[in-house]
Coordinates of C-alpha atoms in Angstrom, one line a residue:
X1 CA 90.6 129.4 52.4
X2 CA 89.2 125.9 53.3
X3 CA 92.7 125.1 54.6
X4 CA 92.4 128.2 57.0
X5 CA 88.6 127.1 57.8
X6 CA 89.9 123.4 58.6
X7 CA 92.5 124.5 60.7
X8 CA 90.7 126.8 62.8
X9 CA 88.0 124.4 62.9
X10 CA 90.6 122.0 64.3
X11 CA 91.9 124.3 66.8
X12 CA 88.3 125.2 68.3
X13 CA 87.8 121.3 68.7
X14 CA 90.8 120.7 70.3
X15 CA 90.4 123.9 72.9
X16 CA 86.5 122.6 73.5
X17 CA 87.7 119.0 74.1
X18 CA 90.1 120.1 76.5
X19 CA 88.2 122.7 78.3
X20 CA 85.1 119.6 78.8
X21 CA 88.0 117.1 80.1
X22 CA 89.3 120.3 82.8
X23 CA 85.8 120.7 84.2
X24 CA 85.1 117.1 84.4
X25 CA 88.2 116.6 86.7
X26 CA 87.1 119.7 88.7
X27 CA 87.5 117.7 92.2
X28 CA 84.0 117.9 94.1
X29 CA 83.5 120.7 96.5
X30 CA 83.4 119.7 100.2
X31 CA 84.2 121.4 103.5
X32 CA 87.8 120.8 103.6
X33 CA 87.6 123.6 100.6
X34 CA 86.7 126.3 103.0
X35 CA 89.5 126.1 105.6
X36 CA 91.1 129.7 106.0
X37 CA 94.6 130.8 105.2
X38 CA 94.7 130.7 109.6
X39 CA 93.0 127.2 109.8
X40 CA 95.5 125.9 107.1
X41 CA 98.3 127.3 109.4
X42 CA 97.3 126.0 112.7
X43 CA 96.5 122.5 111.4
X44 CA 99.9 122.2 109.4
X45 CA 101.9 123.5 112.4
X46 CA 100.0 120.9 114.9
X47 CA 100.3 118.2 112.1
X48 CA 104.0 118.9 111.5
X49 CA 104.5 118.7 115.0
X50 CA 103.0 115.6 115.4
X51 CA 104.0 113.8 112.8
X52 CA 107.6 113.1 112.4
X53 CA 109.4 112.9 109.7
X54 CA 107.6 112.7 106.1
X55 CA 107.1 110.2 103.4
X56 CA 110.2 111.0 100.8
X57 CA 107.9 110.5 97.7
X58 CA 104.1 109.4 97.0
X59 CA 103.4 106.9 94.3
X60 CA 99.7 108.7 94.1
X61 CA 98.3 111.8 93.5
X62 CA 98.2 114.2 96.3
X63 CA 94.9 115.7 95.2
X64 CA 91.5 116.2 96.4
X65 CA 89.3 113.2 96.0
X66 CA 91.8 110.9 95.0
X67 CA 92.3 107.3 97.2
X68 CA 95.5 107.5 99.4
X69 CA 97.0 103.1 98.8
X70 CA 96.3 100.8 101.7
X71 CA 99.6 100.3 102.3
X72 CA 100.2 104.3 103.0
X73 CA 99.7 105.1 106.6
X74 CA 98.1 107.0 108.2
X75 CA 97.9 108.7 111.3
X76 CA 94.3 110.0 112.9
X77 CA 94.2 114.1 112.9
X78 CA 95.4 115.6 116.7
X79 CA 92.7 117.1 118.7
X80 CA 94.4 120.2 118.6
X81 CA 93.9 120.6 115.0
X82 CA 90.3 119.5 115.6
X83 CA 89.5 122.0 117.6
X84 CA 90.4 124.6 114.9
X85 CA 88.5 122.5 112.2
X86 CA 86.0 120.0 113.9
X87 CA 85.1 118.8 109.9
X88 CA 88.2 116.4 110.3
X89 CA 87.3 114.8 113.8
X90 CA 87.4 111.7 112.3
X91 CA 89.9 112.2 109.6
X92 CA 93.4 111.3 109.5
X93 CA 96.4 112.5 107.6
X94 CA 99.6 112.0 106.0
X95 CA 102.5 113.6 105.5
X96 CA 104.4 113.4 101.8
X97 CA 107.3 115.8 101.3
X98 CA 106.3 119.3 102.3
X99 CA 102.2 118.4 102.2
X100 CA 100.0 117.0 104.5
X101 CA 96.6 115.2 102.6
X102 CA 93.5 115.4 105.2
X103 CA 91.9 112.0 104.7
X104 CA 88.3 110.4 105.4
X105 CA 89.1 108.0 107.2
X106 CA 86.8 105.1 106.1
X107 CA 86.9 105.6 102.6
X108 CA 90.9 106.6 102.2
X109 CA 89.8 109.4 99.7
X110 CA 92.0 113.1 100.1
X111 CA 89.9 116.0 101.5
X112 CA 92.0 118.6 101.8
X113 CA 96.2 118.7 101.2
X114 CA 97.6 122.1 102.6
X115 CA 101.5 122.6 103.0
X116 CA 103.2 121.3 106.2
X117 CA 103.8 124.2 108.5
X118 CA 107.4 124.6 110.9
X119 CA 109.5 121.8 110.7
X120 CA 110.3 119.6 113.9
X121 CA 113.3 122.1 114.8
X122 CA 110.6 125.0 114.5
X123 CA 111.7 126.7 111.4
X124 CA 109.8 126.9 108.1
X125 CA 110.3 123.8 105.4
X126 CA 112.5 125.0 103.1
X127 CA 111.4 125.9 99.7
X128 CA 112.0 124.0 96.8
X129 CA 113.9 125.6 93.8

C-alpha cells in the first residue's frame, strides 16, 4: 500500500511539474494573436507574393516571442499587408519553409508566424505528409 501511495504520489508530481513548466512557456499575449482567419490569408498571400523563394530550414524556433539570429534576414512587411493589419507597420518578416514569422523589427523577437499563402505560380503550398 505505501508502494501504491509512493507511486501515485510520484505521478501527481511529475504531472504538476510539467503542467507549471507548460504555463510558464505560454508565449505572452500581443496583438499579432488577434489577426483573423481573413487577415492571416491576405497577409500570407501578399507576403508570399513578395517574398521569393523561402529559407529551406531555420536553425531557431519559429515561435512567438522567440529572437529570429542576426544573420537571418529579413524583409520589412508590404504596405498591402499593412493596410489589412496596421499592428505590423513597422514589422518585417521572413519566410522559412511553408511559414512566414511577423517580426518587431528593433528587437528581432517573432510576433505572429501564420502559414505562407499561394505560392509564386498562384497555387496553394503543398502539404507536407
Amino acid at each position: 500500500m505505501a508502494k501504491s501511495l509512493q507511486r501515485l504520489f510520484a505521478i501527481a508530481l511529475s504531472l504538476a511539474m510539467a503542467m507549471a513548466t507548460a504555463g510558464a512557456q505560454a508565449p505572452a499575449d500581443t496583438s499579432a494573436r488577434n489577426l483573423s482567419l481573413e487577415q492571416q490569408t491576405k497577409i500570407a498571400d501578399v507576403i508570399t507574393r513578395d517574398a521569393g523563394p523561402p529559407m529551406p530550414g531555420a536553425h531557431f524556433s519559429l515561435a512567438v516571442g522567440t529572437a529570429v539570429p542576426a544573420h537571418v534576414p529579413l524583409r520589412p512587411v508590404p504596405a498591402r499587408a499593412t493596410a489589412v493589419a496596421p499592428q505590423f507597420r513597422d514589422a518585417s518578416y521572413v519566410v522559412v519553409e511553408e511559414q512566414i514569422a511577423l517580426v518587431d523589427s528593433s528587437t528581432r523577437k517573432i510576433l505572429a508566424v501564420i502559414q505562407r499563402g499561394l505560392s509564386q505560380t498562384g497555387s496553394v503550398p503543398a502539404q507536407r505528409q
